[in-house]
């Protein structure tokens, strides 16, 4: 009876786990299926659209790339440019900063780490006014590079703390052996630590690549000209303008946003799990 009750209890627990996973799967999948179905409707209204339209159509996708009134391709290029530059620059500066805090002992090092943690406690909205004034002072309002500078600078504190934790797990004996062979600091950094830190750097690169695709508030504050809009800001106009409430085209544009993110994720997938798990620990 005892063994039977344990088996029944185990089956109930497994059943509950699968039930929770199923609910989570439905909650995550439903919005994606809904957006895909809406994007293939021939109507423009959200309420007139159907999740199972009789006549599937790709007209909304064709319009985004071929219509003279559509600036979607320009917005896509802007976002890809910002995301790529941010991913490269953020990964580079984060790696250098983390290397300095992991391998060197200098005055203010401890307080610098505390400052990184403290900066993450305040919401980004608190700095919006200061960011606007700063960019306006140096003439970078309504420019893509102004947005890039803010993204790169804002990514350093938390990511540097994460990467530092990963660098701490790499034995310092490797550095000492390289120094005995005549290697300098930069050679140790580029030829030894960076190859070993590929997993965590892949995580940083992916997160910083995704940010420009997802962010709306910062581009809304900084960018003014439609030709400089990012995808999030440009698609907002599809449903915000008085005579352009086209939700089906908005859905089509939103679906296409996932393509570059999915491609980068699949390319870096083999590094992500290792990077997240190892970067969360300190040696």
Short mmCIF file of C-alpha atoms in Angstrom, two decimals:
data_model
loop_
_atom_site.label_atom_id
_atom_site.label_comp_id
_atom_site.label_asym_id
_atom_site.label_seq_id
_atom_site.Cartn_x
_atom_site.Cartn_y
_atom_site.Cartn_z
CA UNK A 1 0.00 0.00 0.00
CA UNK A 2 2.86 2.35 0.85
CA UNK A 3 4.58 1.75 -2.49
CA UNK A 4 1.27 2.16 -4.32
CA UNK A 5 0.53 5.45 -2.61
CA UNK A 6 4.01 6.72 -3.46
CA UNK A 7 3.51 5.77 -7.11
CA UNK A 8 0.16 7.55 -7.19
CA UNK A 9 1.68 10.60 -5.53
CA UNK A 10 4.52 10.62 -8.05
CA UNK A 11 2.07 10.36 -10.95
CA UNK A 12 0.02 13.24 -9.58
CA UNK A 13 3.12 15.40 -9.23
CA UNK A 14 4.23 14.60 -12.78
CA UNK A 15 0.71 15.28 -14.04
CA UNK A 16 0.64 18.69 -12.31
CA UNK A 17 4.03 19.57 -13.78
CA UNK A 18 2.83 18.73 -17.29
CA UNK A 19 -0.36 20.69 -16.70
CA UNK A 20 1.58 23.79 -15.65
CA UNK A 21 3.89 23.42 -18.65
CA UNK A 22 0.88 23.07 -20.96
CA UNK A 23 -0.73 26.22 -19.57
CA UNK A 24 2.53 28.14 -19.96
CA UNK A 25 2.91 26.84 -23.51
CA UNK A 26 -0.58 28.02 -24.44
CA UNK A 27 -0.05 31.43 -22.83
CA UNK A 28 3.21 31.91 -24.76
CA UNK A 29 2.09 30.42 -28.07
CA UNK A 30 -1.37 32.01 -28.36
CA UNK A 31 -0.19 35.62 -28.92
CA UNK A 32 2.24 34.43 -31.61
CA UNK A 33 -0.44 32.44 -33.44
CA UNK A 34 -2.87 35.33 -33.06
CA UNK A 35 -0.40 37.88 -34.50
CA UNK A 36 0.47 35.57 -37.42
CA UNK A 37 -3.18 34.96 -38.25
CA UNK A 38 -4.11 38.64 -37.98
CA UNK A 39 -1.21 39.62 -40.25
CA UNK A 40 -2.71 37.46 -43.04
CA UNK A 41 -6.16 39.01 -42.87
CA UNK A 42 -7.29 41.28 -45.69
CA UNK A 43 -9.06 43.72 -43.37
CA UNK A 44 -7.37 46.61 -41.58
CA UNK A 45 -9.44 46.64 -38.40
CA UNK A 46 -8.46 44.60 -35.38
CA UNK A 47 -12.07 43.76 -34.59
CA UNK A 48 -12.89 42.78 -38.16
CA UNK A 49 -9.93 40.41 -38.39
CA UNK A 50 -10.32 36.70 -37.84
CA UNK A 51 -8.00 34.08 -36.39
CA UNK A 52 -9.10 31.74 -39.16
CA UNK A 53 -9.68 33.88 -42.26
CA UNK A 54 -11.25 32.21 -45.27
CA UNK A 55 -8.76 33.70 -47.72
CA UNK A 56 -5.19 33.83 -46.45
CA UNK A 57 -3.20 36.68 -47.96
CA UNK A 58 0.37 38.00 -47.85
CA UNK A 59 -0.71 41.44 -49.06
CA UNK A 60 0.30 43.09 -45.79
CA UNK A 61 3.84 41.72 -46.03
CA UNK A 62 4.12 42.75 -49.68
CA UNK A 63 2.88 46.25 -48.87
CA UNK A 64 5.51 46.72 -46.16
CA UNK A 65 8.37 46.24 -48.63
CA UNK A 66 6.94 47.52 -51.92
CA UNK A 67 4.56 50.41 -51.19
CA UNK A 68 5.99 53.93 -51.76
CA UNK A 69 4.12 55.04 -48.63
CA UNK A 70 5.82 52.42 -46.47
CA UNK A 71 9.09 53.24 -44.72
CA UNK A 72 9.25 49.82 -43.10
CA UNK A 73 12.42 48.78 -44.95
CA UNK A 74 14.17 51.98 -43.78
CA UNK A 75 13.11 51.33 -40.20
CA UNK A 76 14.32 47.74 -40.49
CA UNK A 77 17.74 48.87 -41.74
CA UNK A 78 18.00 51.45 -38.94
CA UNK A 79 17.16 48.89 -36.27
CA UNK A 80 19.53 46.28 -37.67
CA UNK A 81 22.32 48.86 -37.81
CA UNK A 82 21.72 49.98 -34.21
CA UNK A 83 21.38 46.41 -32.94
CA UNK A 84 24.55 45.19 -34.68
CA UNK A 85 26.71 48.12 -33.57
CA UNK A 86 25.34 47.96 -30.01
CA UNK A 87 25.98 44.23 -29.81
CA UNK A 88 29.59 44.57 -30.98
CA UNK A 89 30.52 47.66 -28.97
CA UNK A 90 28.73 46.56 -25.80
CA UNK A 91 30.37 43.14 -25.86
CA UNK A 92 33.80 44.69 -26.37
CA UNK A 93 33.53 47.35 -23.64
CA UNK A 94 31.85 44.96 -21.21
CA UNK A 95 34.63 42.40 -21.73
CA UNK A 96 37.39 44.97 -21.15
CA UNK A 97 35.67 46.36 -18.04
CA UNK A 98 35.06 42.89 -16.60
CA UNK A 99 38.66 41.87 -17.32
CA UNK A 100 39.99 44.87 -15.40
CA UNK A 101 37.81 44.20 -12.36
CA UNK A 102 38.50 40.46 -12.42
CA UNK A 103 42.28 40.41 -12.91
CA UNK A 104 43.58 43.63 -11.35
CA UNK A 105 43.55 45.09 -7.86
CA UNK A 106 43.41 48.87 -7.89
CA UNK A 107 42.18 51.70 -5.73
CA UNK A 108 38.42 52.08 -5.95
CA UNK A 109 37.85 48.61 -7.38
CA UNK A 110 35.51 47.54 -4.59
CA UNK A 111 33.48 50.74 -4.74
CA UNK A 112 33.33 50.49 -8.52
CA UNK A 113 31.64 47.10 -8.25
CA UNK A 114 29.23 48.50 -5.69
CA UNK A 115 28.48 51.37 -8.06
CA UNK A 116 27.62 48.91 -10.84
CA UNK A 117 25.14 47.17 -8.58
CA UNK A 118 23.70 50.45 -7.32
CA UNK A 119 23.09 51.74 -10.82
CA UNK A 120 20.84 48.74 -11.55
CA UNK A 121 18.55 49.61 -8.63
CA UNK A 122 17.14 52.71 -10.31
CA UNK A 123 14.69 52.55 -13.22
CA UNK A 124 15.86 53.83 -16.58
CA UNK A 125 12.99 56.32 -16.70
CA UNK A 126 14.69 58.36 -13.98
CA UNK A 127 17.52 59.21 -16.37
CA UNK A 128 15.46 60.08 -19.45
CA UNK A 129 15.50 63.84 -18.91
CA UNK A 130 19.25 63.87 -18.22
CA UNK A 131 19.90 61.70 -21.30
CA UNK A 132 17.87 64.05 -23.49
CA UNK A 133 19.69 67.14 -22.21
CA UNK A 134 23.09 65.47 -22.65
CA UNK A 135 22.39 64.35 -26.22
CA UNK A 136 20.91 67.73 -27.09
CA UNK A 137 24.03 69.45 -25.75
CA UNK A 138 26.37 67.40 -27.93
CA UNK A 139 24.08 67.56 -30.97
CA UNK A 140 23.04 63.89 -31.13
CA UNK A 141 19.28 64.31 -30.83
CA UNK A 142 17.46 62.66 -33.77
CA UNK A 143 20.51 60.58 -34.71
CA UNK A 144 21.09 56.83 -34.65
CA UNK A 145 24.49 57.30 -33.01
CA UNK A 146 22.90 59.13 -30.09
CA UNK A 147 20.72 56.10 -29.48
CA UNK A 148 23.69 53.75 -29.85
CA UNK A 149 25.75 55.67 -27.26
CA UNK A 150 22.95 55.43 -24.71
CA UNK A 151 22.39 51.71 -25.32
CA UNK A 152 26.10 50.88 -25.11
CA UNK A 153 26.70 52.96 -21.98
CA UNK A 154 23.63 51.61 -20.24
CA UNK A 155 24.58 48.00 -20.93
CA UNK A 156 27.98 48.12 -19.22
CA UNK A 157 27.20 48.03 -15.45
CA UNK A 158 25.09 44.88 -15.15
CA UNK A 159 26.73 42.99 -17.99
CA UNK A 160 30.23 43.80 -16.71
CA UNK A 161 29.30 42.39 -13.31
CA UNK A 162 27.98 39.24 -15.01
CA UNK A 163 31.05 38.75 -17.20
CA UNK A 164 33.38 39.45 -14.26
CA UNK A 165 31.80 36.50 -12.45
CA UNK A 166 32.64 34.32 -15.44
CA UNK A 167 36.23 35.61 -15.67
CA UNK A 168 36.68 34.81 -11.98
CA UNK A 169 36.05 31.13 -12.76
CA UNK A 170 38.95 31.04 -15.25
CA UNK A 171 42.15 30.03 -13.39
CA UNK A 172 44.68 32.82 -13.03
CA UNK A 173 47.40 30.25 -13.56
CA UNK A 174 46.70 30.58 -17.29
CA UNK A 175 47.57 34.28 -17.10
CA UNK A 176 50.74 33.56 -15.15
CA UNK A 177 51.85 30.88 -17.62
CA UNK A 178 51.28 33.26 -20.52
CA UNK A 179 53.27 36.01 -18.76
CA UNK A 180 56.17 33.61 -18.27
CA UNK A 181 56.12 33.02 -22.04
CA UNK A 182 56.36 36.76 -22.64
CA UNK A 183 52.70 37.57 -23.32
CA UNK A 184 51.48 41.04 -22.43
CA UNK A 185 48.13 42.10 -20.97
CA UNK A 186 46.39 42.59 -24.32
CA UNK A 187 47.65 39.28 -25.68
CA UNK A 188 46.41 37.46 -22.58
CA UNK A 189 43.05 39.20 -22.91
CA UNK A 190 42.49 38.59 -26.63
CA UNK A 191 44.14 35.19 -27.09
CA UNK A 192 43.38 33.45 -23.80
CA UNK A 193 40.44 34.95 -21.89
CA UNK A 194 38.20 35.96 -24.79
CA UNK A 195 38.17 32.49 -26.43
CA UNK A 196 37.40 30.90 -23.06
CA UNK A 197 34.66 33.47 -22.36
CA UNK A 198 32.71 32.86 -25.58
CA UNK A 199 29.62 31.50 -23.75
CA UNK A 200 29.05 34.54 -21.54
CA UNK A 201 30.00 36.98 -24.29
CA UNK A 202 27.41 35.31 -26.53
CA UNK A 203 24.79 36.01 -23.87
CA UNK A 204 25.82 39.68 -23.69
CA UNK A 205 25.84 39.97 -27.48
CA UNK A 206 22.36 38.46 -27.79
CA UNK A 207 20.80 40.63 -25.08
CA UNK A 208 22.25 43.81 -26.57
CA UNK A 209 21.18 42.79 -30.06
CA UNK A 210 17.60 42.29 -28.88
CA UNK A 211 17.27 45.56 -26.95
CA UNK A 212 16.88 47.98 -29.91
CA UNK A 213 14.15 45.78 -31.41
CA UNK A 214 12.15 45.82 -28.17
CA UNK A 215 12.67 49.36 -26.89
CA UNK A 216 10.11 52.07 -27.61
CA UNK A 217 10.47 54.76 -24.95
CA UNK A 218 14.07 55.81 -25.62
CA UNK A 219 13.70 56.08 -29.43
CA UNK A 220 10.46 57.99 -28.84
CA UNK A 221 12.35 60.60 -26.83
CA UNK A 222 15.48 60.86 -28.99
CA UNK A 223 14.30 60.35 -32.58
CA UNK A 224 12.19 62.89 -34.47
CA UNK A 225 12.49 62.23 -38.21
CA UNK A 226 10.53 59.27 -39.70
CA UNK A 227 13.59 58.24 -41.74
CA UNK A 228 15.48 57.70 -38.46
CA UNK A 229 12.76 55.70 -36.70
CA UNK A 230 13.40 52.23 -35.34
CA UNK A 231 10.91 49.42 -35.93
CA UNK A 232 9.14 49.82 -32.60
CA UNK A 233 8.65 53.54 -33.15
CA UNK A 234 7.71 53.20 -36.81
CA UNK A 235 5.17 50.45 -36.24
CA UNK A 236 3.57 52.57 -33.54
CA UNK A 237 2.52 55.01 -36.25
CA UNK A 238 0.52 52.25 -37.96
CA UNK A 239 -1.97 52.22 -35.09
CA UNK A 240 -1.52 55.72 -33.67
CA UNK A 241 -2.27 58.01 -36.61
CA UNK A 242 -5.87 59.15 -36.94
CA UNK A 243 -6.33 57.75 -40.44
CA UNK A 244 -3.84 54.88 -40.31
CA UNK A 245 -5.24 52.44 -37.76
CA UNK A 246 -4.02 49.41 -39.67
CA UNK A 247 -3.61 46.65 -37.14
CA UNK A 248 -3.07 43.88 -39.66
CA UNK A 249 -0.05 45.64 -41.17
CA UNK A 250 1.18 46.29 -37.65
CA UNK A 251 0.93 42.55 -36.93
CA UNK A 252 2.82 41.71 -40.14
CA UNK A 253 5.61 44.13 -39.25
CA UNK A 254 5.77 42.77 -35.70
CA UNK A 255 6.10 39.17 -36.95
CA UNK A 256 9.07 40.10 -39.14
CA UNK A 257 10.89 41.60 -36.15
CA UNK A 258 11.40 38.09 -34.79
CA UNK A 259 13.42 36.90 -37.80
CA UNK A 260 16.84 38.50 -37.06
CA UNK A 261 16.50 37.82 -33.34
CA UNK A 262 15.69 34.16 -34.00
CA UNK A 263 18.63 33.90 -36.41
CA UNK A 264 21.11 35.32 -33.89
CA UNK A 265 19.64 33.17 -31.12
CA UNK A 266 20.01 29.98 -33.17
CA UNK A 267 23.57 30.91 -34.11
CA UNK A 268 24.57 31.54 -30.47
CA UNK A 269 22.40 28.82 -28.96
CA UNK A 270 25.26 26.44 -28.15
CA UNK A 271 26.86 29.07 -25.90
CA UNK A 272 23.81 30.47 -24.10
CA UNK A 273 23.09 27.86 -21.41
CA UNK A 274 26.75 27.57 -20.42
CA UNK A 275 27.17 31.33 -20.34
CA UNK A 276 24.15 32.06 -18.19
CA UNK A 277 24.88 29.33 -15.65
CA UNK A 278 28.59 30.04 -15.32
CA UNK A 279 28.27 33.82 -15.32
CA UNK A 280 25.95 33.70 -12.34
CA UNK A 281 28.66 32.21 -10.11
CA UNK A 282 31.85 33.69 -8.72
CA UNK A 283 35.05 31.79 -8.25
#
